[in-house]
Amino acid sequence: MTVYIAREASKLWRKVCVETSVELQLLAEKWKLLFAGLMFQSVSIYYISMRYTVNLVVFFIDKKLPGCKTSLVVSKQRQRMQVNGTHGDDGNHVHSESAVNGVNR
């Protein structure tokens, strides 16, 4: 696509118009690659900053607050025995938990 520029226009204006038209043609051809590059760049920055933040928090808890490590609860989930792929939620469920955990009630 050629842009028509009148003969009276200044040389600077002609250069600006020609450069703009060339850049728009390149953008029309390569917009998918440009978009993919921007997406990968933003995703990688997100994961790098997230990893840095998590490492910083873990370092702070380990080094600066050594007494808080013992008060953090890792997991309070109970183990449950599965019966045919489903959990038994009836009255016998308490007995199956004690059998799995090795605790007699």
Short mmCIF file of C-alpha atoms in Angstrom, two decimals:
data_model
loop_
_atom_site.label_atom_id
_atom_site.label_comp_id
_atom_site.label_asym_id
_atom_site.label_seq_id
_atom_site.Cartn_x
_atom_site.Cartn_y
_atom_site.Cartn_z
CA MET A 1 0.00 0.00 0.00
CA THR A 2 1.62 3.22 -1.15
CA VAL A 3 0.70 6.47 0.52
CA TYR A 4 0.22 9.42 -1.83
CA ILE A 5 1.93 12.60 -0.69
CA ALA A 6 1.51 15.88 -2.54
CA ARG A 7 4.57 17.48 -4.14
CA GLU A 8 4.19 20.58 -2.03
CA ALA A 9 4.73 18.68 1.23
CA SER A 10 8.03 19.12 2.96
CA LYS A 11 10.69 16.42 2.79
CA LEU A 12 10.43 15.82 6.53
CA TRP A 13 6.68 15.22 6.30
CA ARG A 14 7.23 12.79 3.42
CA LYS A 15 9.82 10.85 5.43
CA VAL A 16 7.51 10.65 8.44
CA CYS A 17 4.64 9.34 6.32
CA VAL A 18 6.78 6.78 4.51
CA GLU A 19 8.33 5.49 7.74
CA THR A 20 4.92 5.26 9.38
CA SER A 21 3.45 3.32 6.47
CA VAL A 22 6.40 0.89 6.47
CA GLU A 23 6.10 0.34 10.22
CA LEU A 24 2.35 -0.27 9.94
CA GLN A 25 2.94 -2.85 7.20
CA LEU A 26 5.49 -4.65 9.36
CA LEU A 27 3.11 -4.55 12.32
CA ALA A 28 0.31 -6.00 10.20
CA GLU A 29 2.57 -8.88 9.14
CA LYS A 30 4.19 -9.65 12.49
CA TRP A 31 1.52 -8.79 15.08
CA LYS A 32 1.16 -12.43 16.22
CA LEU A 33 4.86 -12.72 17.05
CA LEU A 34 4.81 -9.40 18.87
CA PHE A 35 1.76 -10.42 20.90
CA ALA A 36 3.29 -13.81 21.80
CA GLY A 37 6.51 -12.13 22.93
CA LEU A 38 4.64 -9.71 25.16
CA MET A 39 2.59 -12.52 26.70
CA PHE A 40 5.62 -14.71 27.45
CA GLN A 41 7.45 -11.73 28.90
CA SER A 42 4.61 -10.83 31.25
CA VAL A 43 4.07 -14.45 32.33
CA SER A 44 7.76 -15.00 33.03
CA ILE A 45 7.98 -11.77 35.05
CA TYR A 46 4.94 -12.87 37.08
CA TYR A 47 6.45 -16.26 37.97
CA ILE A 48 9.92 -14.86 38.70
CA SER A 49 8.52 -12.22 41.05
CA MET A 50 6.22 -14.77 42.71
CA ARG A 51 9.14 -17.15 43.35
CA TYR A 52 11.24 -14.29 44.74
CA THR A 53 8.43 -13.21 47.06
CA VAL A 54 7.86 -16.74 48.38
CA ASN A 55 11.59 -17.23 48.97
CA LEU A 56 11.77 -13.89 50.76
CA VAL A 57 8.88 -14.80 53.08
CA VAL A 58 10.38 -18.22 53.85
CA PHE A 59 13.77 -16.64 54.55
CA PHE A 60 12.16 -14.06 56.84
CA ILE A 61 10.29 -16.72 58.81
CA ASP A 62 13.36 -18.97 59.07
CA LYS A 63 15.94 -16.35 60.01
CA LYS A 64 14.13 -13.46 61.64
CA LEU A 65 11.26 -15.27 63.38
CA PRO A 66 12.63 -18.66 64.47
CA GLY A 67 9.98 -19.06 67.17
CA CYS A 68 7.11 -18.79 64.70
CA LYS A 69 8.07 -21.96 62.85
CA THR A 70 6.77 -24.15 65.64
CA SER A 71 3.44 -22.35 65.83
CA LEU A 72 2.70 -22.76 62.12
CA VAL A 73 0.29 -25.62 61.48
CA VAL A 74 1.25 -27.58 58.39
CA SER A 75 -1.86 -29.71 57.99
CA LYS A 76 -4.88 -30.63 60.08
CA GLN A 77 -6.48 -32.99 57.59
CA ARG A 78 -7.45 -36.40 58.83
CA GLN A 79 -6.69 -39.52 56.86
CA ARG A 80 -9.78 -41.29 55.67
CA MET A 81 -10.16 -44.83 54.45
CA GLN A 82 -11.70 -45.10 51.00
CA VAL A 83 -14.36 -47.65 50.25
CA ASN A 84 -14.92 -48.28 46.52
CA GLY A 85 -13.61 -44.82 45.67
CA THR A 86 -15.92 -43.00 48.09
CA HIS A 87 -15.54 -41.88 51.67
CA GLY A 88 -17.78 -43.47 54.25
CA ASP A 89 -19.57 -40.67 56.09
CA ASP A 90 -21.82 -42.84 58.23
CA GLY A 91 -21.46 -43.85 61.88
CA ASN A 92 -18.79 -46.44 61.09
CA HIS A 93 -16.53 -43.71 59.73
CA VAL A 94 -15.02 -42.99 63.16
CA HIS A 95 -13.93 -46.59 63.53
CA SER A 96 -12.27 -46.66 60.12
CA GLU A 97 -10.29 -43.52 60.99
CA SER A 98 -8.98 -45.02 64.21
CA ALA A 99 -7.99 -48.20 62.38
CA VAL A 100 -6.08 -46.26 59.73
CA ASN A 101 -4.31 -44.01 62.23
CA GLY A 102 -3.54 -46.87 64.60
CA VAL A 103 -5.35 -45.23 67.50
CA ASN A 104 -7.80 -47.20 69.63
CA ARG A 105 -10.65 -45.15 71.05
#
